[in-house]
Amino acid sequence: MSKFDDHPTVRQYREQRTIDDSTIASPLDADWLRSLCLELGADDVGFVEIDRPEIAAQRQDILVAFPPTKTLVSFVCRMNRENVRSSERSLANVEFHTTGDEVNQIAHEIVATLEQKGIRALNPAMGFPMEMDRFPGKIWVVSHKPVAVAAGLGHMGIHRNVIHPKFGNFILLGTILIEAEVIKYNKPIDYNPCLECKLCVVACPVGAIGGDGHFNFSACYTHNYREFLGGFTDWVEDIAESKSAHDYRQKVNDSESASMWQSLAFKSNYKAAYCVAACPAGEDVIGQFLRNKKGFVKEVVRPLQDKEETIYVVPGSDAQDYVARRFPHKKVKQVSNSLRPNSIQGFLFGLPLVFQRNQSVGLDAIYHFTFTGKEQCQATVIIKDKTIQVENSHIGTANIHISADSHTWLQFLAKEQNIVWALIRRKIRVRGSLRLLQAFGKCFP
């Protein structure tokens, strides 16, 4: 026997393995696993196999995080509705953070229990912290929403939140990756709980949710996430660029500074989750709305609309126009667009996210991009009828062709490179009307 084989830990494990019957064989009984999750605090749970087509786009990232993954356990925890509905942001944020911590704790306990049973498992974070070395790209390990939909825990509403058939959208989501298969997997429910009542549309202070189903990611991101992610970077740059305390206070008032302190000292605060607050969908939620629709709007929606507050927008954006038109009593504050790509693929991926469709009115053009240098690729951007389409090759007949050194282009986007100087040095070359290039830039302020 080798020295390794004779080690006390090795011998103890091998002896114990012959008599230990506490481990559970795969595939796991779905009822047993569901009961375990509910007993440990989840309010509902569903199971999705790793090869499910609905989560195919996530498969590789999931397997990088946890290579033996065979099943995704999706679960929800309910939030207290009245806190979330309040126009007082501290009340809503306490609820988000409290329930978020609960989701992470429940996931931790489920994984710990499975490990005791000999089942390998991993619990990614419910929200933050995330992989910030990838920012501003995909910083999360698992996209909880599509997993929850695939697991039968609801469907996405027009406000881009998962609506549970019973609890409505007053939920937070968790996902656990396990190495074992499950005997029975869940399927998506056969209807969408979203009522398409459009209350989320009228409640949103930046017009991020279109009545036709369009979603302006940039508008939501800029305002709601002002105190973390890119908004925090923008604030730090305000500090760095200030020549004095007086100069800083011209850019950031005392209330904003105190709010940033609060986010740093406690947890980052969302500026608006009014879409969640206003949603009446779900069996447990809908009663108040059905009993008195006008009363519901007066009690829940109107206080959010009437609240006097600062709304953060990018200059020249659809959100800026929307707030001025729809909520003239709310103060508009212009801030920088902090979604600065650090790669050409990041630039192309982000175009649909920051596209401002109302700034593209009347534009009908095909743009061909050819990137050279460190990152070499071709791409086509088609803007027509207030829509955008991005392809990773040259498609169709271009109205304008832009050739650019990839590093120079990224510097230009970050406002670290003057485009006139780049054109003179032929680091960026344009074949076609410069008017179309200007129109392109207007769509992405």
XYZ file of C-alpha atoms in Angstrom:
445
model
C 0.000 0.000 0.000
C 1.344 3.446 -0.951
C 1.876 6.225 1.550
C -1.066 8.059 -0.037
C -3.396 5.060 0.310
C -2.353 4.645 3.922
C -3.185 8.243 4.849
C -5.842 8.311 7.648
C -8.193 10.560 5.680
C -8.030 8.312 2.594
C -8.587 5.145 4.629
C -11.443 6.698 6.596
C -13.201 7.835 3.414
C -12.910 4.452 1.724
C -14.105 2.588 4.797
C -17.022 4.974 5.309
C -18.015 4.772 1.660
C -18.703 1.062 1.936
C -21.263 1.551 4.719
C -22.594 5.088 4.042
C -26.126 4.996 2.643
C -26.951 8.684 3.160
C -26.075 9.728 -0.386
C -28.911 9.931 -2.894
C -28.604 8.387 -6.326
C -29.183 10.354 -9.511
C -31.643 11.029 -11.050
C -33.167 12.774 -8.053
C -36.802 12.460 -7.112
C -38.414 15.749 -8.135
C -40.931 15.738 -5.273
C -38.165 15.211 -2.728
C -36.056 18.035 -4.147
C -39.035 20.371 -4.369
C -40.003 19.660 -0.744
C -36.429 20.299 0.366
C -36.365 23.722 -1.322
C -39.743 24.718 0.112
C -38.807 23.558 3.600
C -35.695 25.723 3.468
C -37.707 28.829 2.612
C -38.385 29.016 -1.130
C -41.949 30.013 -2.045
C -41.968 28.100 -5.340
C -39.463 26.046 -7.294
C -38.981 24.411 -10.690
C -36.309 22.347 -12.455
C -34.673 22.791 -15.860
C -32.249 20.454 -17.606
C -28.972 21.981 -18.810
C -29.740 21.104 -22.441
C -33.100 22.932 -22.508
C -33.268 25.025 -25.730
C -34.694 28.027 -23.837
C -31.408 28.484 -21.963
C -29.045 27.437 -24.770
C -27.478 30.905 -24.883
C -26.391 30.477 -21.244
C -25.182 26.912 -21.431
C -21.494 27.598 -22.014
C -21.239 30.252 -19.293
C -22.992 27.941 -16.826
C -20.641 25.055 -17.586
C -17.618 27.337 -17.155
C -18.879 28.266 -13.678
C -19.806 24.691 -12.737
C -18.727 22.061 -15.323
C -20.769 19.114 -13.948
C -24.094 20.993 -14.151
C -26.960 18.783 -15.268
C -29.918 20.587 -13.667
C -30.817 24.160 -12.818
C -33.028 24.627 -9.759
C -35.003 27.866 -10.100
C -36.858 29.266 -7.111
C -38.680 32.427 -6.054
C -39.085 34.352 -2.819
C -42.003 36.704 -2.280
C -41.548 40.345 -1.403
C -43.874 42.436 0.747
C -45.983 44.324 -1.760
C -46.749 47.522 0.102
C -43.084 48.329 0.694
C -42.344 47.983 -3.003
C -45.373 50.099 -3.932
C -44.373 52.988 -1.709
C -43.164 56.194 -3.328
C -40.665 56.474 -0.475
C -37.596 54.877 -1.999
C -36.066 53.741 1.290
C -39.049 51.469 1.966
C -38.873 49.804 -1.421
C -35.106 49.396 -1.283
C -35.162 47.807 2.164
C -37.572 45.227 0.784
C -35.424 44.523 -2.278
C -32.308 44.100 -0.185
C -33.952 42.078 2.587
C -35.557 39.634 0.166
C -32.382 39.500 -1.913
C -30.396 38.466 1.147
C -33.067 35.879 1.879
C -32.720 34.426 -1.627
C -28.959 34.080 -1.217
C -29.330 32.538 2.241
C -31.913 30.003 1.083
C -29.737 29.067 -1.889
C -26.785 28.631 0.468
C -28.770 26.343 2.762
C -30.107 24.241 -0.112
C -26.592 23.747 -1.476
C -25.234 22.909 1.997
C -27.956 20.283 2.463
C -27.317 18.761 -0.955
C -23.590 18.593 -0.220
C -24.345 16.669 2.976
C -26.233 14.199 0.794
C -23.245 13.786 -1.514
C -24.712 15.939 -4.318
C -22.436 18.607 -5.716
C -24.144 21.972 -6.146
C -23.357 25.657 -6.582
C -25.387 28.794 -5.817
C -24.634 31.884 -7.963
C -25.511 35.252 -6.467
C -29.088 36.475 -6.731
C -27.853 39.869 -7.913
C -24.699 41.603 -6.765
C -21.816 40.907 -6.356
C -21.091 40.013 -9.976
C -18.038 39.546 -12.212
C -17.096 43.219 -12.522
C -13.900 42.450 -14.431
C -16.267 41.852 -17.380
C -18.113 45.166 -17.039
C -19.742 46.594 -19.126
C -20.312 43.169 -20.699
C -22.173 40.180 -19.274
C -21.266 40.415 -15.603
C -23.699 37.812 -14.221
C -23.093 34.062 -14.003
C -26.704 32.976 -14.584
C -29.573 34.899 -16.166
C -32.241 34.055 -13.610
C -35.247 35.309 -15.591
C -35.138 32.934 -18.599
C -34.355 30.053 -16.248
C -37.424 30.883 -14.142
C -39.612 31.047 -17.244
C -38.289 27.686 -18.464
C -38.940 26.251 -14.978
C -42.626 27.186 -15.098
C -42.409 29.993 -12.531
C -44.054 32.607 -14.722
C -43.524 34.634 -17.876
C -41.964 37.983 -18.666
C -44.368 40.914 -18.652
C -44.038 43.865 -21.007
C -42.012 45.523 -18.234
C -39.357 42.779 -18.569
C -39.950 41.339 -15.099
C -41.021 37.753 -14.466
C -44.629 37.587 -13.298
C -45.412 34.544 -11.167
C -48.967 33.240 -11.715
C -49.750 33.465 -7.983
C -47.369 36.020 -6.467
C -47.261 38.412 -9.416
C -44.024 40.288 -10.034
C -43.418 40.821 -6.325
C -40.719 38.160 -6.309
C -36.969 37.801 -6.490
C -35.311 34.900 -8.260
C -32.593 32.443 -7.357
C -30.892 29.649 -9.294
C -28.890 26.652 -8.089
C -26.718 24.473 -10.323
C -26.524 20.780 -9.408
C -24.562 17.869 -10.815
C -27.508 15.458 -10.687
C -30.344 14.884 -13.097
C -33.948 15.048 -11.881
C -36.594 12.468 -12.747
C -39.127 15.085 -13.845
C -38.466 18.564 -15.185
C -40.854 21.504 -15.344
C -42.137 23.222 -18.468
C -43.198 26.860 -19.001
C -46.766 27.636 -17.959
C -49.260 27.833 -20.830
C -50.306 31.469 -20.379
C -48.709 34.792 -19.557
C -49.902 36.314 -16.259
C -49.194 39.782 -17.697
C -52.511 41.615 -18.096
C -51.033 44.177 -20.525
C -52.915 46.794 -18.519
C -50.074 49.240 -19.325
C -49.907 50.560 -15.751
C -46.167 49.912 -15.845
C -46.010 52.035 -18.998
C -47.656 55.060 -17.387
C -45.774 54.685 -14.096
C -42.255 54.538 -15.539
C -40.652 57.973 -15.047
C -38.303 57.673 -18.043
C -40.616 56.091 -20.614
C -38.498 52.950 -20.789
C -41.530 50.709 -21.406
C -43.349 51.247 -24.666
C -47.023 50.467 -25.021
C -46.094 48.415 -28.095
C -43.697 46.236 -26.084
C -40.511 48.148 -26.907
C -38.041 48.489 -24.037
C -35.492 51.305 -23.775
C -32.740 49.649 -21.753
C -30.562 52.749 -21.700
C -33.290 54.930 -20.175
C -33.957 52.447 -17.364
C -30.272 51.808 -16.723
C -29.288 55.472 -16.610
C -31.906 56.483 -14.032
C -32.724 53.413 -11.972
C -29.107 52.319 -11.562
C -27.698 55.790 -11.010
C -25.982 54.856 -7.751
C -24.145 51.793 -8.962
C -22.544 50.380 -12.102
C -21.930 53.140 -14.654
C -23.663 55.820 -12.623
C -21.107 55.397 -9.873
C -18.294 55.740 -12.429
C -19.865 58.939 -13.726
C -20.012 60.307 -10.157
C -16.349 59.463 -9.539
C -15.423 61.280 -12.742
C -17.385 64.301 -11.531
C -15.177 64.284 -8.441
C -12.001 63.851 -10.469
C -12.882 66.688 -12.828
C -13.888 69.135 -10.079
C -11.381 71.904 -9.387
C -12.702 72.640 -5.895
C -15.430 71.754 -3.406
C -17.511 74.583 -4.831
C -17.034 73.256 -8.364
C -18.077 69.765 -7.195
C -21.248 71.113 -5.574
C -22.230 72.704 -8.879
C -22.278 69.204 -10.358
C -23.504 67.151 -7.397
C -25.752 68.601 -4.697
C -25.613 67.652 -1.030
C -28.601 65.317 -1.284
C -26.956 63.370 -4.114
C -23.675 63.129 -2.223
C -25.500 61.845 0.866
C -27.402 59.342 -1.249
C -24.151 58.053 -2.739
C -22.757 57.705 0.790
C -25.847 55.724 1.762
C -25.415 53.375 -1.181
C -21.752 52.870 -0.347
C -22.334 52.418 3.382
C -25.476 50.289 3.151
C -26.382 48.901 -0.265
C -26.969 50.481 -3.632
C -30.392 52.051 -3.909
C -32.650 51.821 -6.929
C -34.091 55.143 -8.017
C -37.292 53.654 -9.434
C -38.883 50.231 -9.663
C -42.262 51.728 -10.435
C -42.988 49.094 -13.067
C -42.954 46.437 -10.330
C -44.927 48.617 -7.916
C -47.755 49.320 -10.372
C -48.223 45.758 -11.649
C -51.561 44.199 -10.530
C -50.976 40.753 -12.085
C -50.990 37.495 -10.118
C -53.667 35.583 -8.248
C -52.649 36.971 -4.847
C -52.352 40.514 -6.164
C -55.149 41.130 -8.637
C -58.019 41.378 -6.152
C -57.336 44.959 -5.105
C -57.213 46.037 -8.750
C -60.382 44.221 -9.817
C -62.387 45.480 -6.871
C -61.668 49.123 -7.639
C -59.524 49.940 -10.677
C -59.774 53.697 -10.262
C -58.990 53.399 -6.569
C -55.960 51.234 -7.352
C -54.604 53.790 -9.796
C -55.212 56.612 -7.314
C -53.576 54.808 -4.390
C -50.701 53.005 -6.111
C -49.889 54.595 -9.469
C -50.603 58.302 -9.006
C -48.222 58.837 -6.055
C -45.405 57.476 -8.228
C -46.370 59.731 -11.119
C -46.824 62.806 -8.903
C -43.621 62.360 -6.901
C -41.273 65.311 -7.261
C -37.847 63.830 -7.833
C -34.717 64.072 -9.931
C -34.719 61.991 -13.105
C -31.330 61.145 -14.610
C -31.127 61.154 -18.408
C -28.525 61.186 -21.157
C -28.595 64.432 -23.168
C -30.386 63.999 -26.481
C -32.047 60.755 -25.388
C -35.660 59.686 -25.767
C -35.916 59.725 -21.957
C -35.042 63.409 -21.798
C -37.844 64.266 -24.222
C -40.273 61.932 -22.446
C -39.767 63.370 -18.949
C -40.122 66.950 -20.165
C -43.362 66.088 -21.942
C -44.945 63.631 -19.515
C -43.656 64.712 -16.091
C -42.807 68.431 -16.218
C -42.909 68.612 -12.411
C -39.969 66.196 -12.123
C -36.466 67.658 -12.309
C -34.342 66.459 -15.217
C -30.607 66.090 -14.670
C -28.325 65.301 -17.577
C -25.577 62.765 -16.952
C -23.013 61.017 -19.111
C -23.750 57.787 -20.923
C -21.564 55.461 -18.865
C -22.087 52.389 -21.059
C -18.642 52.592 -22.635
C -17.709 49.408 -24.511
C -14.198 48.067 -24.046
C -14.257 45.857 -27.148
C -15.707 45.948 -30.636
C -17.915 42.960 -29.859
C -19.120 44.838 -26.793
C -19.878 47.838 -29.003
C -21.931 45.742 -31.437
C -23.709 43.877 -28.626
C -24.626 47.133 -26.914
C -26.056 48.968 -29.939
C -29.617 47.615 -29.537
C -29.465 48.362 -25.801
C -28.630 52.043 -26.180
C -30.577 52.664 -29.408
C -32.948 55.635 -29.113
C -35.708 54.885 -31.571
C -37.372 58.292 -31.458
C -34.078 59.906 -32.439
C -34.041 57.699 -35.558
C -37.325 58.949 -37.005
C -37.028 59.195 -40.812
C -33.710 57.302 -40.937
C -33.565 54.378 -43.390
C -29.983 53.290 -43.935
C -27.593 50.344 -44.034
C -24.220 50.886 -42.342
C -21.239 48.649 -43.097
C -18.454 48.644 -40.507
C -14.986 47.206 -41.094
C -12.765 47.118 -38.028
C -9.020 46.625 -38.334
C -6.092 46.463 -35.937
C -6.323 44.617 -32.631
C -9.904 43.480 -33.220
C -10.746 42.651 -36.811
C -14.315 42.071 -37.907
C -17.095 43.206 -40.226
C -20.589 44.211 -39.193
C -23.804 45.592 -40.610
C -26.186 47.924 -38.803
C -29.599 48.464 -40.357
C -31.764 51.291 -39.009
C -35.250 51.505 -40.469
C -38.760 52.308 -39.212
C -37.418 53.120 -35.709
C -35.835 49.669 -35.387
C -32.248 48.449 -35.370
C -30.706 45.222 -36.634
C -27.061 44.245 -36.076
C -25.319 41.492 -38.052
C -21.755 40.175 -37.722
C -20.913 40.467 -41.443
C -21.562 42.706 -44.416
C -25.155 42.250 -45.557
C -27.004 44.116 -48.307
C -25.915 47.241 -50.128
C -24.541 49.833 -47.752
C -25.507 53.487 -47.830
C -22.323 54.280 -45.947
C -19.167 52.328 -45.138
C -17.054 53.099 -42.042
C -13.572 51.600 -41.750
C -11.870 52.118 -38.413
C -8.918 50.997 -36.375
C -10.622 49.176 -33.508
C -8.612 50.870 -30.736
C -9.216 54.323 -32.206
C -12.947 53.637 -32.534
C -13.243 52.633 -28.886
C -11.314 55.764 -27.866
C -13.734 57.833 -29.961
C -16.723 56.237 -28.212
C -15.144 56.997 -24.828
C -14.631 60.630 -25.935
C -10.885 60.166 -25.638
C -10.276 60.599 -29.365
C -11.373 63.477 -31.592
C -13.057 62.062 -34.683
C -11.775 64.909 -36.896
C -8.208 64.080 -35.895
C -8.909 60.368 -36.461
C -10.257 61.148 -39.956
C -7.211 63.254 -40.800
C -4.887 60.456 -39.687
C -7.073 57.978 -41.615
C -7.576 55.889 -38.495
C -11.271 56.246 -39.293
C -12.391 56.411 -42.923
C -15.876 57.081 -44.217
C -17.174 56.268 -47.670
C -20.581 57.854 -48.089
C -22.527 60.799 -46.722
C -21.257 62.234 -43.433
C -24.872 63.215 -42.821
C -25.675 59.522 -42.343
C -22.820 59.194 -39.849
C -24.205 62.156 -37.897
C -27.689 60.603 -37.992
C -26.184 57.351 -36.683
C -24.581 59.155 -33.766
C -27.855 60.848 -32.893
C -29.436 57.412 -32.343
C -26.834 56.587 -29.687
C -26.330 59.711 -27.537
